[in-house]
Coordinates of C-alpha atoms and ligand atoms in Angstrom, one line a residue:
X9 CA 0.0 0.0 0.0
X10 CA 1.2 3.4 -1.1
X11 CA 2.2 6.1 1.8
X12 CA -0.6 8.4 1.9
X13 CA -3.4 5.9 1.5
X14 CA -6.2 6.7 3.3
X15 CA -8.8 4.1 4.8
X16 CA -11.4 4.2 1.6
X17 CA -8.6 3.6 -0.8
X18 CA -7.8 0.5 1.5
X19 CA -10.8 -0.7 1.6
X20 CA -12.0 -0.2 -1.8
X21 CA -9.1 -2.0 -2.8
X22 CA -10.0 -5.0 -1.0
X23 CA -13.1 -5.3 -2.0
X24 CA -11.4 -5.4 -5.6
X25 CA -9.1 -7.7 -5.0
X26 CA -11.8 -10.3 -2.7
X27 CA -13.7 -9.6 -6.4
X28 CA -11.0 -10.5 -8.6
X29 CA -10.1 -13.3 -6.1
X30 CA -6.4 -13.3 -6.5
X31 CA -3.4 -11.0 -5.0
X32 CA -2.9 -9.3 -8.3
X33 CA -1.3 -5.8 -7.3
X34 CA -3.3 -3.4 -8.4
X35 CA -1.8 -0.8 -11.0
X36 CA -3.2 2.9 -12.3
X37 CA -3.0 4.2 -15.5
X38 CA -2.4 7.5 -16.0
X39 CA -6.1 7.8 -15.3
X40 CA -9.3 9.4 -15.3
X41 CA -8.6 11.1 -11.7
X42 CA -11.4 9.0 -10.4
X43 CA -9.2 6.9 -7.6
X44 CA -8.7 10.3 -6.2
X45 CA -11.1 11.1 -2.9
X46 CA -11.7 13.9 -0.4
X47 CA -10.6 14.0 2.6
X48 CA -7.3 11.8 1.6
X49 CA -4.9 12.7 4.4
X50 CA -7.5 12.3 7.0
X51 CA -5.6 9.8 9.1
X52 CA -1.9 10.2 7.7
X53 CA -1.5 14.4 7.9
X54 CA -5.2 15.1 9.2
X55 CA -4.0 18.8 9.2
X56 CA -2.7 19.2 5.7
X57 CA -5.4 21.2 4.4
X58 CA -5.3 23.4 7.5
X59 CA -1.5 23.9 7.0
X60 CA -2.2 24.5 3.4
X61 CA -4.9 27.1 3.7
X62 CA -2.7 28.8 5.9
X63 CA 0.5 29.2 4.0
X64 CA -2.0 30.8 0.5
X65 CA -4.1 33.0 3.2
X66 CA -1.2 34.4 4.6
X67 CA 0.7 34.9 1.2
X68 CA -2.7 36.2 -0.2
X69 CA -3.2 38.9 2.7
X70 CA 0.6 40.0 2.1
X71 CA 0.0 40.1 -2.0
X72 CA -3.7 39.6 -3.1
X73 CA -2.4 39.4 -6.7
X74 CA -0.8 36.1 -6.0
X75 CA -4.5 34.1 -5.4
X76 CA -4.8 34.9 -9.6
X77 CA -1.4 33.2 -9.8
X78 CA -2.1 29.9 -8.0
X79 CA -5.1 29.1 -9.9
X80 CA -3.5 29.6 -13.4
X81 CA -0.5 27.5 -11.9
X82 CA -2.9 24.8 -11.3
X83 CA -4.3 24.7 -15.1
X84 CA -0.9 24.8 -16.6
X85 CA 0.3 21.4 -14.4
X86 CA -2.9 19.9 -15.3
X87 CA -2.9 20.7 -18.8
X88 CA 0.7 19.4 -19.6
X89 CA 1.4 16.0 -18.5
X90 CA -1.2 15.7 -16.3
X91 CA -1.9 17.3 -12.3
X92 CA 1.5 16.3 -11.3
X93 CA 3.5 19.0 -10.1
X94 CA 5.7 18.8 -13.4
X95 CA 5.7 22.3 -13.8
X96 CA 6.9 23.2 -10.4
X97 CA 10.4 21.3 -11.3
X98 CA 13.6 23.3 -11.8
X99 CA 15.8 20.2 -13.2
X100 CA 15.2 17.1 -13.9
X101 CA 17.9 14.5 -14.3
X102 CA 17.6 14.1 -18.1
X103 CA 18.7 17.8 -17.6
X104 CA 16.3 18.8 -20.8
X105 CA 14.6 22.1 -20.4
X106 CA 11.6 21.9 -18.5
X107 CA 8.3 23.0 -18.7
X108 CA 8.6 26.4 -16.7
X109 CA 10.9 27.9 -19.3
X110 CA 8.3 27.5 -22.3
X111 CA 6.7 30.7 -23.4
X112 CA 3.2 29.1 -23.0
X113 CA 4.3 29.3 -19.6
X114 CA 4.8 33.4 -19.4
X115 CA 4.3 34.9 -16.5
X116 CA 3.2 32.1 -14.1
X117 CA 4.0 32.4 -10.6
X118 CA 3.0 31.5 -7.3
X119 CA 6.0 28.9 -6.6
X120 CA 7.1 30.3 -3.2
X121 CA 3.4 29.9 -1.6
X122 CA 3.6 26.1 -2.7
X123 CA 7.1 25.5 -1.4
X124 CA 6.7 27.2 1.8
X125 CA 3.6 25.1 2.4
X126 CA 6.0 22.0 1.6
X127 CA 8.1 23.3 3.8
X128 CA 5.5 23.2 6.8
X129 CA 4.0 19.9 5.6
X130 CA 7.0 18.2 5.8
X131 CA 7.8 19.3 9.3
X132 CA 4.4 18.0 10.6
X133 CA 4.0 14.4 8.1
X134 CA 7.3 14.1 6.5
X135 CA 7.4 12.5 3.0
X136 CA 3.3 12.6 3.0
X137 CA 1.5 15.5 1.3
X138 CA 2.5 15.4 -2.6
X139 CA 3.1 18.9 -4.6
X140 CA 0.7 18.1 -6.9
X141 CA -2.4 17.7 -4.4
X142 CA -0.4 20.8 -3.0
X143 CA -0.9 22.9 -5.7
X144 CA -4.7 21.6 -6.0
X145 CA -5.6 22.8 -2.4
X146 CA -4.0 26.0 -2.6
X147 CA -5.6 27.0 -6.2
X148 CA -9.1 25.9 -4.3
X149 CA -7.9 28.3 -1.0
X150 CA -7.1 31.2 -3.2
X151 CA -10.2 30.7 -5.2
X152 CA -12.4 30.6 -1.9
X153 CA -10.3 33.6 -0.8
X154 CA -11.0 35.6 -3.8
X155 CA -15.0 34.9 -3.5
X156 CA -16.0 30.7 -4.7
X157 CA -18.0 29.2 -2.8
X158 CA -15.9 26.4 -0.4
X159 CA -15.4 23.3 -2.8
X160 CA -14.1 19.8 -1.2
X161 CA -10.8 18.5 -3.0
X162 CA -10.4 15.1 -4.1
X163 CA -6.7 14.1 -3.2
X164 CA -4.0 11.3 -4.1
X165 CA -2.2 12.7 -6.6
X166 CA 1.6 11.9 -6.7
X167 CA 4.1 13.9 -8.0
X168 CA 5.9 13.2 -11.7
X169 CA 9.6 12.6 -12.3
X170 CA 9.7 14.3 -15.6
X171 CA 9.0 18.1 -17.1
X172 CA 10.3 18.6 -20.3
X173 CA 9.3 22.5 -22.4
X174 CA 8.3 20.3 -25.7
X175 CA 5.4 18.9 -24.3
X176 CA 4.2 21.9 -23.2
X177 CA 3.4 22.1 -27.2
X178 CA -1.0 22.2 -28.3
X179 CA -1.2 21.3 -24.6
X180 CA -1.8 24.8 -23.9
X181 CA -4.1 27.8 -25.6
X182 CA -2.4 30.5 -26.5
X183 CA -4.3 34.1 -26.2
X184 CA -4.2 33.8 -30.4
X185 CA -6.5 30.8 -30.2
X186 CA -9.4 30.5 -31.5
X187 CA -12.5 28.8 -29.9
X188 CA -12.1 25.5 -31.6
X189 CA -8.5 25.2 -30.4
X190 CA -9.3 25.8 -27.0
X191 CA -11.9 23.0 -27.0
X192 CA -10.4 20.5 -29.1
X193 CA -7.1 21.0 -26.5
X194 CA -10.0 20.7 -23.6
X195 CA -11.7 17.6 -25.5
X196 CA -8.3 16.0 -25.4
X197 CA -8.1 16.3 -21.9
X198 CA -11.5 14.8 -21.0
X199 CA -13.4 18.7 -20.3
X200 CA -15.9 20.1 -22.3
X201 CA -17.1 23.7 -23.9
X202 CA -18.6 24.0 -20.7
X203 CA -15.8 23.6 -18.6
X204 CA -13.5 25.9 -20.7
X205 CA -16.0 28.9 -20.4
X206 CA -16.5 28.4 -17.0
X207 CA -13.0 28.1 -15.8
X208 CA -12.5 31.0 -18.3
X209 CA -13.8 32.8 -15.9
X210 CA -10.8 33.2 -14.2
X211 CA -9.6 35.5 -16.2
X212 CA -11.7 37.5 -14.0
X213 CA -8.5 38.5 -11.6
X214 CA -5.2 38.6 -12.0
X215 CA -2.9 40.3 -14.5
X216 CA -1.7 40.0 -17.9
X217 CA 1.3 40.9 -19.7
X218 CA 1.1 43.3 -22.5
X219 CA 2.6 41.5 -25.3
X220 CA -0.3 39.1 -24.6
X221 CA -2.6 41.0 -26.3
X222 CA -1.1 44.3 -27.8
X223 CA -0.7 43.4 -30.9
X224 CA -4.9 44.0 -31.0
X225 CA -4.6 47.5 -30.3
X226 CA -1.5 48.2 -32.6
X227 CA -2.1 46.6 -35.6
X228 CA -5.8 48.7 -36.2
X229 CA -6.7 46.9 -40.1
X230 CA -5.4 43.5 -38.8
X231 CA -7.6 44.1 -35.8
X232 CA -10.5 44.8 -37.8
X233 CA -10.5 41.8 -39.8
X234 CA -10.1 39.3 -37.0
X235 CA -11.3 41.0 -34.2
X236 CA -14.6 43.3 -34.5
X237 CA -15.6 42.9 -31.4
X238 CA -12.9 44.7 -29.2
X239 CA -14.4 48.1 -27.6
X240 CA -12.8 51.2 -29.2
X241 CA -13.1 52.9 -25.6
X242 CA -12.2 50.0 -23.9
X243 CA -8.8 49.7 -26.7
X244 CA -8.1 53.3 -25.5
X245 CA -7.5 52.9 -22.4
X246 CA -5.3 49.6 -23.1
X247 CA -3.1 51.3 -25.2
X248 CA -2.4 54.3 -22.7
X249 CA -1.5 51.5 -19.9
X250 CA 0.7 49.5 -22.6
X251 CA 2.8 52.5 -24.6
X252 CA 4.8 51.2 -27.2
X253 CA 7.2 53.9 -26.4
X254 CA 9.9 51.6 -24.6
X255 CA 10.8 47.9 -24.7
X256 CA 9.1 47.1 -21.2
X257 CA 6.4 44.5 -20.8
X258 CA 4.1 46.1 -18.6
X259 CA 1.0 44.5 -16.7
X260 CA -2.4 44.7 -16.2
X261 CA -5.4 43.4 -14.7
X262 CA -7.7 41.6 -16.4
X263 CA -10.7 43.3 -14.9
X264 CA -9.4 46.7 -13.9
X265 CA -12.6 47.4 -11.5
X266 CA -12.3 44.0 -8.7
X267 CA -8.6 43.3 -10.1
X268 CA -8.5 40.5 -7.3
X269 CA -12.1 39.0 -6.9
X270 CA -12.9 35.9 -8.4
X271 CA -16.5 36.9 -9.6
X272 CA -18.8 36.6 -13.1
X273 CA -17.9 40.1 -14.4
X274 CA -15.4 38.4 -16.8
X275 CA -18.7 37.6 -18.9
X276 CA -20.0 40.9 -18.8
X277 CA -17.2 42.5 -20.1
X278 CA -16.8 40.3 -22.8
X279 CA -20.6 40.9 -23.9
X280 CA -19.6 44.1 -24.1
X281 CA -16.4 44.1 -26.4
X282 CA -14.0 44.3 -23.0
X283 CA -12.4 41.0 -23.6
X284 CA -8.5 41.7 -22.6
X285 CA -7.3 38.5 -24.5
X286 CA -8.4 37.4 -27.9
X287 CA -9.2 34.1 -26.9
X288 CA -11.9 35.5 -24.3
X289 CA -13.2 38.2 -27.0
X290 CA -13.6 35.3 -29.3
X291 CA -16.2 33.2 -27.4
X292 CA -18.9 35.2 -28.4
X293 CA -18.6 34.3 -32.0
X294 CA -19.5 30.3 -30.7
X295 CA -22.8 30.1 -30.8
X296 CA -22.5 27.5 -27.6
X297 CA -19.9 29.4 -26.0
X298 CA -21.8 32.6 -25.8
X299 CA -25.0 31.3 -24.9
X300 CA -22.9 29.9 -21.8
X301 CA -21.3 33.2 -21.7
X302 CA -24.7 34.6 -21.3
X303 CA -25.8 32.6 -18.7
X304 CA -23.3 33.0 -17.0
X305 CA -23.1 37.0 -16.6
X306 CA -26.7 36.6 -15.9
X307 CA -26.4 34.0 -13.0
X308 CA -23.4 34.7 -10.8
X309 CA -24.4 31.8 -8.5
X310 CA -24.5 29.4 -11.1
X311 CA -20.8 30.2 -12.3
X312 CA -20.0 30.3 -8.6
X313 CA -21.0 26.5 -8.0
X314 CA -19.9 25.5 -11.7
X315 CA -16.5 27.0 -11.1
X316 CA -15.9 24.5 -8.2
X317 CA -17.4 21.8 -10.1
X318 CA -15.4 22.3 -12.9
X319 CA -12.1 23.0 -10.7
X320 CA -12.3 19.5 -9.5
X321 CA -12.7 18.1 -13.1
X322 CA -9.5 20.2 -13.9
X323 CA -7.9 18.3 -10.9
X324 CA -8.6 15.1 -12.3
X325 CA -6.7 15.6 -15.3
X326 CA -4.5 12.4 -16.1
X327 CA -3.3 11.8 -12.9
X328 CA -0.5 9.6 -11.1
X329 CA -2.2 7.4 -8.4
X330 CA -1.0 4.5 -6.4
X331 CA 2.1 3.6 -6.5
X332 CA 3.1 5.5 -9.8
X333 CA 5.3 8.6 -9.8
X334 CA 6.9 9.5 -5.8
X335 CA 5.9 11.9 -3.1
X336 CA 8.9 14.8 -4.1
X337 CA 10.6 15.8 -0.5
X338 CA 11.1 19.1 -2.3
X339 CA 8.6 20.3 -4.8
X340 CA 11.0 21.6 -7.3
X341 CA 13.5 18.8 -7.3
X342 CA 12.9 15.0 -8.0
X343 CA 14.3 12.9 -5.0
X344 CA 17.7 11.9 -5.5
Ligands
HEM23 C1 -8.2 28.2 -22.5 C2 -7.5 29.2 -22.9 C3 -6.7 30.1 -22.0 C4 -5.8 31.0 -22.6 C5 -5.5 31.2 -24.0 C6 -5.2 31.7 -21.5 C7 -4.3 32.7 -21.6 C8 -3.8 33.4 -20.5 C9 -2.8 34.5 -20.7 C10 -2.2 34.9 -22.0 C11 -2.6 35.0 -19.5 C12 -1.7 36.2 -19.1 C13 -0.3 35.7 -19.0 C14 0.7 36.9 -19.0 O1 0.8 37.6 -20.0 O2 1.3 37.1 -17.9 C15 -3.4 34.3 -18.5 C16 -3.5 34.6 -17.2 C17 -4.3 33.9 -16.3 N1 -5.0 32.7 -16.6 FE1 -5.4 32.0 -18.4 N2 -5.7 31.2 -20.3 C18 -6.6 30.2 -20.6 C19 -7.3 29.5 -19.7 C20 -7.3 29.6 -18.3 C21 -7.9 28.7 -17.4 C22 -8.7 27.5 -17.8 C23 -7.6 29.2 -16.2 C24 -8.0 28.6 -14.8 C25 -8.4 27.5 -14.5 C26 -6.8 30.4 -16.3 C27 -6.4 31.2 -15.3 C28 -5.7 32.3 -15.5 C29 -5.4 33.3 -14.4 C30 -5.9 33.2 -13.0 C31 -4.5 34.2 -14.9 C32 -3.9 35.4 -14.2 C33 -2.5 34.9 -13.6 C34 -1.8 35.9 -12.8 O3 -2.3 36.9 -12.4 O4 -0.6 35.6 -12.5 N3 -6.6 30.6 -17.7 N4 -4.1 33.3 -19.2
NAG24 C1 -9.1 28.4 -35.7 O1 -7.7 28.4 -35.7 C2 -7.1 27.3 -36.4 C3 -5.6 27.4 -36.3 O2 -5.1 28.7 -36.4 C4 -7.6 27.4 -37.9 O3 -7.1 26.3 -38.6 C5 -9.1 27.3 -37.9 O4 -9.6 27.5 -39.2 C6 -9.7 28.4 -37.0 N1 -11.2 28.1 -36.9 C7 -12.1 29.1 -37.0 C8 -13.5 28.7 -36.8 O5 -11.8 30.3 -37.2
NAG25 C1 0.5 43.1 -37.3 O1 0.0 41.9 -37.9 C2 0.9 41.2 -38.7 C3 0.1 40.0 -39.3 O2 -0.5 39.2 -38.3 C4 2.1 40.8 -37.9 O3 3.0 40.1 -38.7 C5 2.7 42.0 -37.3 O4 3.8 41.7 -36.4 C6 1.7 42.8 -36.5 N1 2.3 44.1 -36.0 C7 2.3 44.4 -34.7 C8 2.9 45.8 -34.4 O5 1.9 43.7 -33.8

């Protein structure tokens, strides 16, 4: 039995095995997420989540900006080989470059808050907690900070041994896509239409680097042609907070009125042309995605409880259970 197993996985393991009739050890796939289950570290680190939520509150009441930053950090792990921590690695042995240094991966942040809840976790259960449920408690604390409704985390996850920039390749949307690429990438890993628009709605806080998006509000015909939708007042403004006048990347905030709430706005500014990013402008010309843009700028409680919902699908994305992958002693080193 794996370190880390709580009492359901031990007992609905038996029950497979008493089924099955013979001591065949049990192996995961890369799977479906659906060996994970709540409460996990119940009897081996019962305080984890406590220790967890205490390490992002304290780093969100220094720096609000930084809740924004763990939830993006959770979608780009998921998205590229899985919720496994891979992109929290510095080195790996292979020695390739890892995933943190691909420009798909611009701008993300957030890795001190994880390690220093390692650090804590390790003091109280060593060798227990694994980054990868880490980094799947603190994006649900920051979310919860920043105004979701609570959400319970299903836990298990182990943490991978490889992180290599190539695959970070169609794995994750760039703010040029279009709607099909974001849902064919989404299809691939198991989410819907649905789940992209809702979790889209992140992009609700937070910040964005300019060279994300400028070249919509310098390049005026080009802009026209592929994107008629962008506000000409709302452009305005853009352009005065990213001047083309120097070689600095400056940020902004994605909604420049609740820059750090978590809330349904981000629909309501794109029905009206205030889309930062291409890729959020462009849902409205899906005839799916805007209807479930509509609904959701007209039903903030709906988004609310869908966001969870489609938090913990996120979380589920091909993940290492059992005894696959290790529990990392340091989350941006594989144990030597
Ligand atoms: C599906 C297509 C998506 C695209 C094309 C996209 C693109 C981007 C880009 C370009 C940025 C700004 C990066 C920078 O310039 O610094 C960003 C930020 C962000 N994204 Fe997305 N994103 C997508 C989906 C998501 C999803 C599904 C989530 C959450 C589950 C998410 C959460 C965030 C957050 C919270 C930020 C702000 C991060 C910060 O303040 O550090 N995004 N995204
Ligand atoms: C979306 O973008 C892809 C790749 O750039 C392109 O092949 C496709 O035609 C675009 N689809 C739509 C509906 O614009
Ligand atoms: C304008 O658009 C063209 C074609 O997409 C691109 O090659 C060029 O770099 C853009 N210019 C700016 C200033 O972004």
């Amino acid at each position: 039995m794996a370190v880390g197993d709580g009492p359901l996985s031990i007992a609905t393991l038996t029950v497979i095995c008493m089924v099955l009739g013979s001591s065949a050890t049990v192996t995961y796939g890369r799977g479906d997420g659906h060996h994970l289950h709540v409460q996990y570290y119940k009897n081996t680190c019962p305080q984890a989540e406590n220790i967890i939520r205490e390490a992002v509150m304290e780093a969100v009441t220094l720096d609000p900006g930084v809740a924004a930053a763990l939830v993006r950090l959770q979608f780009h792990d998921c998205f590229v080989n899985g919720c496994d921590a891979s992109i929290l690695l510095e080195e790996t042995p292979s020695r390739e470059p890892v995933e943190v240094t691909s420009p798909s991966n611009v701008g993300v942040r957030g890795f001190e808050v994880i390690d220093e809840a390692k650090t804590r976790l390790e003091k109280e259960c060593p060798g227990t907690v694994s980054c990868a449920d880490i980094v799947a408690f603190a994006a649900r604390d920051a979310s919860v900070a920043s105004g979701i409704r609570h959400y319970l985390i299903p836990a298990g996850r182990r943490d991978g041994l490889a992180s290599r920039a190539i695959d970070t390749k169609g794995n994750l949307p760039k703010p040029s896509s279009n709607v099909s690429v974001m849902a064919n990438i989404f299809t691939k890993k198991g989410l819907n239409l649905h789940d992209l628009v809702t979790l889209l709605g992140s992009h609700s806080f937070g910040v964005s680097h300019c060279s994300s998006f400028d070249y919509r509000l310098y390049n005026f015909s080009q802009m026209e042609a592929m994107d008629p939708q962008l506000d000409m007042l709302f452009a305005f403004t853009l352009k005065l907070a990213c001047p083309k006048v120097d070689k600095r990347d400056f940020k902004v905030h994605f909604d420049y009125i609740t820059p750090n709430r978590l809330d349904n706005f981000y629909y309501l500014r794109i029905l009206y042309g205030k889309g930062l990013l291409y890729s959020d402008q462009v849902l409205l010309e899906d005839p799916q995605a805007r209807e479930i843009v509509a609904r959701m700028a007209f039903d903030p409680d709906y988004w609310n409880m869908e966001f969870g919902k489609a938090m913990i699908r996120l979380g589920r994305t091909d993940v290492l259970t059992g005894t696959q992958g290790e529990i990392r002693r340091q989350c941006r080193f594989v144990n030597q």
